[in-house]
């Protein structure tokens, strides 16, 4: 008999049907007269209860059915006598696929710390928590593609290996095939990268933005969605060395169009989660964050407040709250400042027109000569979730800014050339996928919203 997903059975709980389910045993309880086996197949947070008459099965088989083993159960669906599921399966046939070593299987029926579960990342998707998180992660990825596809955007694949540093941060992972024990040297004693695979220094990308801009200036509306890498030696709950970014770029969009799109996208994604992931959200709301669902709903019902950086600084200066970090025009906003502004307005906030000294070289300069058309979206609890800007389309201004910030003109000749051949006003932004998942799930550590986190001194699995 063909396997049926537990999620589909619970969505249409019709009694009397003969079904086969396959999954992993979460618990087994009972006595010599009746046993109850909870099976989960990953399609839903809910388990299917299989009711077993021990007299109908070999003793050795039932002995080997323990927490963590994998089974197939065929039987008739009946109305459940318990409260936790609408139907249960009266087991007629049980097949054991793989036993679980009961003496060493780490996921027993008890609470486990997040730190412990990170050490067994190969098994943690089997827990309720991470099953919920990774199903939501899938739903958000699907929703992102749906959002952009429905708005006539093209999915553009930017390179993972690059010779440029989009942000100018310099914290990049090097890509090389050179023998590290016998590096070729130039006459000056420097490493001779002409002998490397690409004939030059290359790294893992920190952003697909620059390449996406090239595509937008031909296709109009594009977005990238892929892995990015930063070799930042930071061990905070907000940093990963490998993470995923969504970066749309839009020709003929100004900063206001950019903000409108970003706000619409965030609301769409959160509404999608509420519409399609409610079982998982209710579990996370109950177990980890009692305000999760209400916070998600509040974002959807809000109109994002838009203020300039200068207005934000004035609000912070006049605040009765004392801040750890100083509030001065020209300094970057810290998380405590972001949280205050969101709390002040009781709404997500979009900050615009930042000082040019604290923003990237590619952002369009305002007429005041001091600020650029940047925009950051601040969310409750999480702080900055999106950063973007209108891009500088003027060749001379862009080149001058690159010189000011010591961005190598030679390395980005191709980027500059787009400003010489049919330049247009254009804008874009970046959404860190894991930050979105943090907000939607209510998890508190970014390592718990990606399957296999890459952090300093950790590349297991």
Tab-separated table of C-alpha atoms in Angstrom:
chain	number	residue	atom	x	y	z
A	1	UNK	CA	0.000	0.000	0.000
A	2	UNK	CA	1.267	3.473	-0.891
A	3	UNK	CA	2.497	5.598	1.981
A	4	UNK	CA	0.309	8.488	3.153
A	5	UNK	CA	1.710	11.550	4.895
A	6	UNK	CA	0.503	12.107	8.453
A	7	UNK	CA	-0.123	15.774	7.626
A	8	UNK	CA	-2.531	14.783	4.833
A	9	UNK	CA	-4.363	12.324	7.092
A	10	UNK	CA	-4.898	14.981	9.768
A	11	UNK	CA	-6.008	17.540	7.179
A	12	UNK	CA	-8.727	15.106	6.053
A	13	UNK	CA	-9.314	12.771	9.012
A	14	UNK	CA	-11.690	10.212	7.492
A	15	UNK	CA	-12.279	7.117	9.628
A	16	UNK	CA	-12.522	3.623	8.191
A	17	UNK	CA	-9.744	4.059	5.640
A	18	UNK	CA	-6.880	1.586	5.393
A	19	UNK	CA	-3.605	3.559	5.323
A	20	UNK	CA	0.137	3.091	5.559
A	21	UNK	CA	2.332	5.580	7.382
A	22	UNK	CA	6.123	5.577	7.600
A	23	UNK	CA	8.222	7.505	10.057
A	24	UNK	CA	10.211	7.519	13.261
A	25	UNK	CA	8.984	6.456	16.666
A	26	UNK	CA	8.796	9.267	19.183
A	27	UNK	CA	7.428	7.278	22.122
A	28	UNK	CA	6.025	3.876	23.014
A	29	UNK	CA	3.937	3.152	26.067
A	30	UNK	CA	1.447	0.562	27.246
A	31	UNK	CA	1.230	-2.905	28.786
A	32	UNK	CA	0.784	-6.542	27.778
A	33	UNK	CA	-2.774	-5.868	26.610
A	34	UNK	CA	-2.337	-2.727	24.506
A	35	UNK	CA	0.508	-0.490	23.366
A	36	UNK	CA	0.543	2.991	21.906
A	37	UNK	CA	3.263	4.016	19.457
A	38	UNK	CA	3.629	7.686	18.473
A	39	UNK	CA	5.021	7.996	14.948
A	40	UNK	CA	6.190	11.191	13.258
A	41	UNK	CA	7.161	11.455	9.584
A	42	UNK	CA	8.347	15.070	9.504
A	43	UNK	CA	5.375	16.374	7.524
A	44	UNK	CA	3.721	17.895	10.598
A	45	UNK	CA	4.491	18.628	14.207
A	46	UNK	CA	1.734	16.206	15.237
A	47	UNK	CA	2.356	12.498	15.806
A	48	UNK	CA	0.126	9.702	14.586
A	49	UNK	CA	-0.790	7.281	17.345
A	50	UNK	CA	-0.706	3.639	16.372
A	51	UNK	CA	-2.738	1.360	18.652
A	52	UNK	CA	-1.154	-2.088	18.902
A	53	UNK	CA	-2.554	-5.355	20.215
A	54	UNK	CA	0.618	-7.182	21.376
A	55	UNK	CA	-1.003	-10.571	20.749
A	56	UNK	CA	-1.036	-9.807	17.014
A	57	UNK	CA	2.747	-9.272	16.721
A	58	UNK	CA	5.957	-11.100	17.476
A	59	UNK	CA	7.432	-10.204	20.837
A	60	UNK	CA	10.890	-9.596	19.306
A	61	UNK	CA	9.459	-7.056	16.859
A	62	UNK	CA	7.712	-5.038	19.564
A	63	UNK	CA	10.823	-5.215	21.748
A	64	UNK	CA	12.857	-3.534	18.992
A	65	UNK	CA	10.324	-0.755	18.471
A	66	UNK	CA	11.864	1.956	20.624
A	67	UNK	CA	12.277	5.731	20.518
A	68	UNK	CA	14.227	6.708	17.408
A	69	UNK	CA	13.628	3.601	15.311
A	70	UNK	CA	11.960	3.814	11.903
A	71	UNK	CA	8.802	1.904	11.063
A	72	UNK	CA	5.991	1.386	8.619
A	73	UNK	CA	2.504	0.926	10.075
A	74	UNK	CA	-0.519	-0.213	8.077
A	75	UNK	CA	-3.976	-0.263	9.557
A	76	UNK	CA	-7.443	1.223	9.727
A	77	UNK	CA	-8.111	4.794	10.824
A	78	UNK	CA	-10.498	5.133	13.760
A	79	UNK	CA	-11.694	8.073	15.802
A	80	UNK	CA	-9.136	8.820	18.492
A	81	UNK	CA	-10.180	8.512	22.096
A	82	UNK	CA	-7.503	11.029	23.068
A	83	UNK	CA	-7.563	14.795	22.740
A	84	UNK	CA	-4.315	15.272	20.824
A	85	UNK	CA	-5.324	13.877	17.421
A	86	UNK	CA	-8.598	13.435	15.526
A	87	UNK	CA	-7.838	9.887	14.350
A	88	UNK	CA	-5.502	7.049	15.237
A	89	UNK	CA	-4.435	3.946	13.385
A	90	UNK	CA	-5.329	0.442	14.518
A	91	UNK	CA	-2.124	-1.361	13.595
A	92	UNK	CA	-2.564	-4.427	11.413
A	93	UNK	CA	0.966	-4.667	10.034
A	94	UNK	CA	4.198	-3.189	11.375
A	95	UNK	CA	7.517	-3.254	9.571
A	96	UNK	CA	10.744	-2.247	11.301
A	97	UNK	CA	13.136	-0.437	8.949
A	98	UNK	CA	15.931	0.526	11.311
A	99	UNK	CA	16.511	-0.062	15.001
A	100	UNK	CA	17.759	2.660	17.366
A	101	UNK	CA	20.380	1.881	19.964
A	102	UNK	CA	18.362	2.626	23.083
A	103	UNK	CA	21.466	2.864	25.263
A	104	UNK	CA	22.961	5.709	23.222
A	105	UNK	CA	20.146	7.395	21.279
A	106	UNK	CA	20.421	10.996	22.503
A	107	UNK	CA	16.857	12.175	21.856
A	108	UNK	CA	14.935	10.667	24.716
A	109	UNK	CA	11.620	12.016	26.001
A	110	UNK	CA	12.999	14.872	28.060
A	111	UNK	CA	14.036	18.483	27.635
A	112	UNK	CA	17.304	19.166	25.826
A	113	UNK	CA	19.242	22.421	25.782
A	114	UNK	CA	19.837	24.228	22.504
A	115	UNK	CA	23.580	23.959	23.112
A	116	UNK	CA	23.328	20.172	23.357
A	117	UNK	CA	21.180	19.931	20.242
A	118	UNK	CA	23.733	21.943	18.232
A	119	UNK	CA	26.242	19.223	19.060
A	120	UNK	CA	23.959	16.657	17.430
A	121	UNK	CA	22.806	18.729	14.463
A	122	UNK	CA	22.502	15.522	12.430
A	123	UNK	CA	19.610	14.440	14.695
A	124	UNK	CA	18.048	17.684	15.910
A	125	UNK	CA	15.597	17.959	12.944
A	126	UNK	CA	13.785	15.028	14.579
A	127	UNK	CA	12.820	17.160	17.567
A	128	UNK	CA	9.535	19.070	17.599
A	129	UNK	CA	11.363	22.379	17.830
A	130	UNK	CA	13.634	21.944	14.861
A	131	UNK	CA	11.049	20.161	12.797
A	132	UNK	CA	8.916	23.288	13.227
A	133	UNK	CA	11.784	25.679	12.498
A	134	UNK	CA	12.888	23.900	9.324
A	135	UNK	CA	9.354	23.536	7.973
A	136	UNK	CA	8.901	27.279	8.488
A	137	UNK	CA	12.269	27.896	6.815
A	138	UNK	CA	11.087	25.959	3.771
A	139	UNK	CA	7.797	27.868	3.683
A	140	UNK	CA	9.604	31.212	3.812
A	141	UNK	CA	11.957	30.235	0.971
A	142	UNK	CA	8.995	29.159	-1.150
A	143	UNK	CA	7.113	32.353	-0.293
A	144	UNK	CA	10.070	34.525	-1.312
A	145	UNK	CA	10.185	32.975	-4.770
A	146	UNK	CA	6.400	33.253	-5.062
A	147	UNK	CA	6.387	36.909	-4.033
A	148	UNK	CA	8.940	37.927	-6.625
A	149	UNK	CA	7.649	35.665	-9.380
A	150	UNK	CA	4.150	37.095	-9.000
A	151	UNK	CA	5.614	40.586	-9.421
A	152	UNK	CA	7.512	39.776	-12.631
A	153	UNK	CA	10.974	39.564	-11.074
A	154	UNK	CA	13.616	37.256	-12.522
A	155	UNK	CA	15.603	34.941	-10.239
A	156	UNK	CA	19.255	35.688	-11.008
A	157	UNK	CA	22.138	33.470	-9.907
A	158	UNK	CA	25.044	35.587	-8.723
A	159	UNK	CA	28.455	33.904	-8.341
A	160	UNK	CA	29.579	32.320	-5.096
A	161	UNK	CA	33.257	32.751	-6.058
A	162	UNK	CA	34.229	36.359	-6.654
A	163	UNK	CA	37.248	38.639	-6.986
A	164	UNK	CA	35.388	41.673	-5.569
A	165	UNK	CA	34.321	42.736	-2.099
A	166	UNK	CA	30.903	44.363	-2.419
A	167	UNK	CA	30.903	45.908	1.062
A	168	UNK	CA	34.579	46.781	1.335
A	169	UNK	CA	34.720	44.902	4.634
A	170	UNK	CA	37.665	42.696	3.729
A	171	UNK	CA	36.469	39.844	5.966
A	172	UNK	CA	36.281	37.195	3.263
A	173	UNK	CA	37.106	33.514	2.894
A	174	UNK	CA	39.821	32.896	0.342
A	175	UNK	CA	39.338	30.363	-2.447
A	176	UNK	CA	42.535	28.757	-3.675
A	177	UNK	CA	44.027	25.571	-5.093
A	178	UNK	CA	47.580	26.583	-4.198
A	179	UNK	CA	49.660	24.193	-2.094
A	180	UNK	CA	49.697	25.946	1.266
A	181	UNK	CA	52.881	24.104	2.219
A	182	UNK	CA	54.685	25.358	-0.858
A	183	UNK	CA	53.246	28.678	-1.951
A	184	UNK	CA	54.602	30.182	-5.189
A	185	UNK	CA	56.191	33.580	-4.658
A	186	UNK	CA	56.896	36.591	-6.861
A	187	UNK	CA	60.291	38.297	-7.030
A	188	UNK	CA	59.008	40.648	-4.317
A	189	UNK	CA	58.295	37.714	-1.999
A	190	UNK	CA	54.519	38.020	-2.314
A	191	UNK	CA	52.247	35.068	-3.032
A	192	UNK	CA	52.016	34.627	-6.808
A	193	UNK	CA	48.296	34.284	-7.387
A	194	UNK	CA	48.870	34.093	-11.128
A	195	UNK	CA	49.689	30.450	-10.415
A	196	UNK	CA	46.330	29.924	-8.732
A	197	UNK	CA	43.320	28.315	-10.433
A	198	UNK	CA	41.728	31.602	-11.523
A	199	UNK	CA	45.031	33.429	-12.014
A	200	UNK	CA	44.131	35.983	-9.351
A	201	UNK	CA	42.965	36.269	-5.737
A	202	UNK	CA	39.416	34.995	-5.277
A	203	UNK	CA	37.056	34.682	-2.325
A	204	UNK	CA	33.642	33.451	-1.302
A	205	UNK	CA	31.100	36.196	-1.887
A	206	UNK	CA	29.780	38.492	0.835
A	207	UNK	CA	26.928	39.705	-1.378
A	208	UNK	CA	25.347	39.162	-4.775
A	209	UNK	CA	24.276	42.792	-5.023
A	210	UNK	CA	26.791	44.158	-7.510
A	211	UNK	CA	26.145	41.357	-9.983
A	212	UNK	CA	22.394	41.721	-9.461
A	213	UNK	CA	22.681	45.398	-10.380
A	214	UNK	CA	24.200	44.386	-13.712
A	215	UNK	CA	21.209	42.125	-14.365
A	216	UNK	CA	18.667	44.753	-13.313
A	217	UNK	CA	20.133	47.135	-15.866
A	218	UNK	CA	19.103	44.678	-18.567
A	219	UNK	CA	16.168	42.655	-17.214
A	220	UNK	CA	14.574	45.402	-15.130
A	221	UNK	CA	13.534	43.496	-12.017
A	222	UNK	CA	15.739	40.751	-10.549
A	223	UNK	CA	16.505	39.103	-7.233
A	224	UNK	CA	19.183	36.809	-5.910
A	225	UNK	CA	18.715	34.228	-3.173
A	226	UNK	CA	21.817	32.338	-2.223
A	227	UNK	CA	24.568	31.691	0.297
A	228	UNK	CA	26.965	34.419	1.383
A	229	UNK	CA	30.036	34.213	3.578
A	230	UNK	CA	31.847	36.453	6.064
A	231	UNK	CA	35.016	35.545	7.889
A	232	UNK	CA	34.087	37.662	10.883
A	233	UNK	CA	35.497	36.196	14.081
A	234	UNK	CA	32.328	36.780	16.058
A	235	UNK	CA	30.644	34.316	18.391
A	236	UNK	CA	27.413	36.199	19.082
A	237	UNK	CA	23.853	34.812	18.768
A	238	UNK	CA	23.426	37.071	15.688
A	239	UNK	CA	26.406	36.056	13.549
A	240	UNK	CA	27.117	33.211	11.139
A	241	UNK	CA	30.050	32.677	8.799
A	242	UNK	CA	27.700	31.181	6.186
A	243	UNK	CA	24.210	32.548	5.723
A	244	UNK	CA	21.631	33.191	3.001
A	245	UNK	CA	20.667	36.526	1.500
A	246	UNK	CA	17.763	37.757	-0.608
A	247	UNK	CA	18.849	40.756	-2.680
A	248	UNK	CA	16.415	42.309	-5.172
A	249	UNK	CA	17.578	45.011	-7.566
A	250	UNK	CA	15.138	47.149	-9.514
A	251	UNK	CA	15.759	49.447	-12.481
A	252	UNK	CA	13.792	52.719	-12.484
A	253	UNK	CA	13.038	52.440	-8.739
A	254	UNK	CA	13.797	55.356	-6.453
A	255	UNK	CA	14.219	55.104	-2.675
A	256	UNK	CA	10.455	55.390	-2.075
A	257	UNK	CA	9.676	52.556	-4.497
A	258	UNK	CA	12.362	50.562	-2.721
A	259	UNK	CA	10.780	51.079	0.690
A	260	UNK	CA	7.326	50.230	-0.626
A	261	UNK	CA	8.558	46.933	-2.064
A	262	UNK	CA	10.472	45.973	1.092
A	263	UNK	CA	7.471	46.661	3.331
A	264	UNK	CA	5.142	44.739	1.033
A	265	UNK	CA	7.540	41.786	0.923
A	266	UNK	CA	7.925	41.517	4.697
A	267	UNK	CA	4.175	41.668	5.246
A	268	UNK	CA	3.608	39.059	2.539
A	269	UNK	CA	6.117	36.661	4.065
A	270	UNK	CA	4.758	36.995	7.594
A	271	UNK	CA	1.184	36.556	6.379
A	272	UNK	CA	2.294	33.463	4.451
A	273	UNK	CA	3.740	31.988	7.635
A	274	UNK	CA	0.508	32.659	9.523
A	275	UNK	CA	-1.553	31.130	6.730
A	276	UNK	CA	0.558	28.022	6.109
A	277	UNK	CA	2.567	27.293	9.282
A	278	UNK	CA	0.100	27.862	12.105
A	279	UNK	CA	0.565	24.462	13.764
A	280	UNK	CA	4.314	25.027	14.002
A	281	UNK	CA	3.893	28.649	15.085
A	282	UNK	CA	1.448	27.651	17.818
A	283	UNK	CA	3.951	25.122	19.132
A	284	UNK	CA	6.778	27.688	19.176
A	285	UNK	CA	4.441	30.270	20.704
A	286	UNK	CA	3.558	27.852	23.504
A	287	UNK	CA	7.047	26.517	24.180
A	288	UNK	CA	9.374	29.484	23.605
A	289	UNK	CA	7.755	32.845	22.975
A	290	UNK	CA	4.266	33.618	24.276
A	291	UNK	CA	4.107	36.810	22.199
A	292	UNK	CA	5.269	35.300	18.895
A	293	UNK	CA	1.978	35.093	17.011
A	294	UNK	CA	0.677	38.426	18.318
A	295	UNK	CA	3.966	40.068	17.297
A	296	UNK	CA	3.696	38.655	13.780
A	297	UNK	CA	0.103	39.838	13.507
A	298	UNK	CA	1.021	43.313	14.756
A	299	UNK	CA	3.610	43.766	12.000
A	300	UNK	CA	1.053	42.921	9.322
A	301	UNK	CA	-1.475	45.378	10.732
A	302	UNK	CA	1.090	48.193	11.035
A	303	UNK	CA	2.018	50.876	8.571
A	304	UNK	CA	5.784	51.119	8.827
A	305	UNK	CA	6.857	54.500	10.199
A	306	UNK	CA	9.373	56.325	7.985
A	307	UNK	CA	11.774	58.822	9.516
A	308	UNK	CA	15.137	60.224	8.567
A	309	UNK	CA	18.323	59.345	10.403
A	310	UNK	CA	18.490	62.938	11.678
A	311	UNK	CA	14.956	62.691	13.083
A	312	UNK	CA	15.877	59.402	14.724
A	313	UNK	CA	18.939	60.937	16.361
A	314	UNK	CA	16.827	63.768	17.787
A	315	UNK	CA	14.339	61.296	19.240
A	316	UNK	CA	17.154	59.338	20.848
A	317	UNK	CA	18.776	62.472	22.266
A	318	UNK	CA	15.489	63.538	23.828
A	319	UNK	CA	14.737	60.076	25.214
A	320	UNK	CA	14.462	59.721	28.978
A	321	UNK	CA	16.157	56.335	28.652
A	322	UNK	CA	19.899	56.149	29.194
A	323	UNK	CA	21.840	54.320	26.480
A	324	UNK	CA	25.071	52.383	26.792
A	325	UNK	CA	26.329	53.708	23.458
A	326	UNK	CA	26.489	57.454	22.771
A	327	UNK	CA	23.979	59.125	20.470
A	328	UNK	CA	25.736	61.494	18.073
A	329	UNK	CA	24.944	62.523	14.509
A	330	UNK	CA	27.356	60.564	12.350
A	331	UNK	CA	27.546	57.435	14.488
A	332	UNK	CA	25.872	54.184	13.532
A	333	UNK	CA	22.751	53.132	15.392
A	334	UNK	CA	23.210	50.310	17.885
A	335	UNK	CA	20.632	47.636	18.670
A	336	UNK	CA	19.523	49.466	21.826
A	337	UNK	CA	18.834	52.570	19.723
A	338	UNK	CA	16.912	50.554	17.135
A	339	UNK	CA	14.820	48.885	19.819
A	340	UNK	CA	13.971	52.230	21.380
A	341	UNK	CA	12.757	53.692	18.076
A	342	UNK	CA	10.579	50.654	17.332
A	343	UNK	CA	9.167	50.767	20.863
A	344	UNK	CA	8.602	54.531	20.623
A	345	UNK	CA	6.426	54.187	17.538
A	346	UNK	CA	5.067	50.743	18.469
A	347	UNK	CA	5.638	49.799	14.862
A	348	UNK	CA	8.380	48.741	12.444
A	349	UNK	CA	10.463	51.772	11.476
A	350	UNK	CA	12.270	52.642	8.254
A	351	UNK	CA	15.264	54.932	8.753
A	352	UNK	CA	16.418	56.899	5.689
A	353	UNK	CA	19.133	59.388	4.702
A	354	UNK	CA	22.097	58.144	6.696
A	355	UNK	CA	25.436	59.994	6.881
A	356	UNK	CA	27.497	58.923	3.878
A	357	UNK	CA	30.534	58.163	6.066
A	358	UNK	CA	28.845	55.142	7.646
A	359	UNK	CA	27.361	53.685	4.463
A	360	UNK	CA	28.708	51.871	1.404
A	361	UNK	CA	30.248	53.551	-1.637
A	362	UNK	CA	27.435	52.600	-4.053
A	363	UNK	CA	24.630	54.498	-2.296
A	364	UNK	CA	23.195	57.534	-4.061
A	365	UNK	CA	24.329	60.824	-2.587
A	366	UNK	CA	21.778	63.426	-1.526
A	367	UNK	CA	22.050	67.049	-2.573
A	368	UNK	CA	23.121	68.084	0.924
A	369	UNK	CA	26.509	66.432	0.323
A	370	UNK	CA	26.349	64.780	3.742
A	371	UNK	CA	23.803	61.994	3.463
A	372	UNK	CA	22.905	59.144	1.130
A	373	UNK	CA	19.584	57.579	0.120
A	374	UNK	CA	19.918	54.571	2.348
A	375	UNK	CA	17.083	52.823	4.123
A	376	UNK	CA	17.131	50.343	7.005
A	377	UNK	CA	14.013	48.580	8.277
A	378	UNK	CA	13.887	48.012	12.024
A	379	UNK	CA	11.646	45.329	13.485
A	380	UNK	CA	10.409	44.757	17.011
A	381	UNK	CA	12.699	42.539	19.088
A	382	UNK	CA	15.166	41.858	16.274
A	383	UNK	CA	16.368	45.314	15.201
A	384	UNK	CA	17.571	45.801	11.627
A	385	UNK	CA	16.102	43.196	9.301
A	386	UNK	CA	16.602	44.882	5.895
A	387	UNK	CA	19.234	47.273	4.609
A	388	UNK	CA	19.095	48.934	1.208
A	389	UNK	CA	19.427	52.090	-0.805
A	390	UNK	CA	18.942	53.854	-4.058
A	391	UNK	CA	22.159	53.185	-5.966
A	392	UNK	CA	24.397	55.928	-7.311
A	393	UNK	CA	23.849	55.949	-11.076
A	394	UNK	CA	26.088	58.944	-11.839
A	395	UNK	CA	29.487	57.767	-13.108
A	396	UNK	CA	31.529	60.725	-11.840
A	397	UNK	CA	29.942	60.722	-8.372
A	398	UNK	CA	30.342	56.962	-8.030
A	399	UNK	CA	33.984	57.089	-9.102
A	400	UNK	CA	34.748	59.938	-6.722
A	401	UNK	CA	33.110	58.064	-3.851
A	402	UNK	CA	35.117	54.931	-4.652
A	403	UNK	CA	38.300	56.989	-4.489
A	404	UNK	CA	37.223	58.517	-1.167
A	405	UNK	CA	36.619	55.066	0.318
A	406	UNK	CA	39.645	53.484	-1.357
A	407	UNK	CA	37.554	50.976	-3.270
A	408	UNK	CA	39.794	49.628	-6.083
A	409	UNK	CA	38.570	51.094	-9.354
A	410	UNK	CA	40.457	48.522	-11.409
A	411	UNK	CA	38.744	45.575	-9.732
A	412	UNK	CA	35.262	47.012	-10.371
A	413	UNK	CA	35.718	48.345	-13.908
A	414	UNK	CA	32.685	46.351	-15.037
A	415	UNK	CA	30.502	47.890	-12.320
A	416	UNK	CA	31.549	51.390	-13.332
A	417	UNK	CA	30.890	50.708	-17.003
A	418	UNK	CA	27.177	50.196	-16.357
A	419	UNK	CA	27.100	53.910	-15.449
A	420	UNK	CA	28.532	54.758	-18.875
A	421	UNK	CA	26.170	52.696	-21.022
A	422	UNK	CA	22.541	53.607	-20.486
A	423	UNK	CA	22.568	54.270	-16.748
A	424	UNK	CA	19.212	54.610	-14.982
A	425	UNK	CA	17.968	55.314	-11.473
A	426	UNK	CA	17.836	52.006	-9.631
A	427	UNK	CA	17.497	50.648	-6.112
A	428	UNK	CA	17.758	47.473	-4.094
A	429	UNK	CA	17.990	45.958	-0.643
A	430	UNK	CA	19.199	42.908	1.215
A	431	UNK	CA	17.250	40.664	3.574
A	432	UNK	CA	19.219	38.230	5.702
A	433	UNK	CA	17.201	35.029	5.456
A	434	UNK	CA	18.221	33.765	8.891
A	435	UNK	CA	17.200	37.069	10.496
A	436	UNK	CA	13.788	36.662	8.922
A	437	UNK	CA	13.536	33.112	10.285
A	438	UNK	CA	14.600	34.348	13.734
A	439	UNK	CA	11.740	36.831	13.705
A	440	UNK	CA	9.131	34.413	12.362
A	441	UNK	CA	10.040	31.554	14.733
A	442	UNK	CA	10.897	33.543	17.865
A	443	UNK	CA	14.152	31.646	18.284
A	444	UNK	CA	16.863	33.608	20.089
A	445	UNK	CA	20.054	32.272	18.480
A	446	UNK	CA	20.737	32.438	14.760
A	447	UNK	CA	22.497	29.059	14.955
A	448	UNK	CA	19.117	27.498	15.620
A	449	UNK	CA	17.443	28.609	12.378
A	450	UNK	CA	19.952	27.135	9.915
A	451	UNK	CA	20.473	23.370	9.614
A	452	UNK	CA	24.241	23.287	10.029
A	453	UNK	CA	25.636	26.540	11.453
A	454	UNK	CA	29.105	27.675	10.445
A	455	UNK	CA	30.763	29.735	13.169
A	456	UNK	CA	34.347	30.334	14.376
A	457	UNK	CA	35.999	26.992	15.213
A	458	UNK	CA	32.901	25.073	14.139
A	459	UNK	CA	32.361	23.403	10.775
A	460	UNK	CA	31.057	20.043	11.937
A	461	UNK	CA	28.603	18.034	9.866
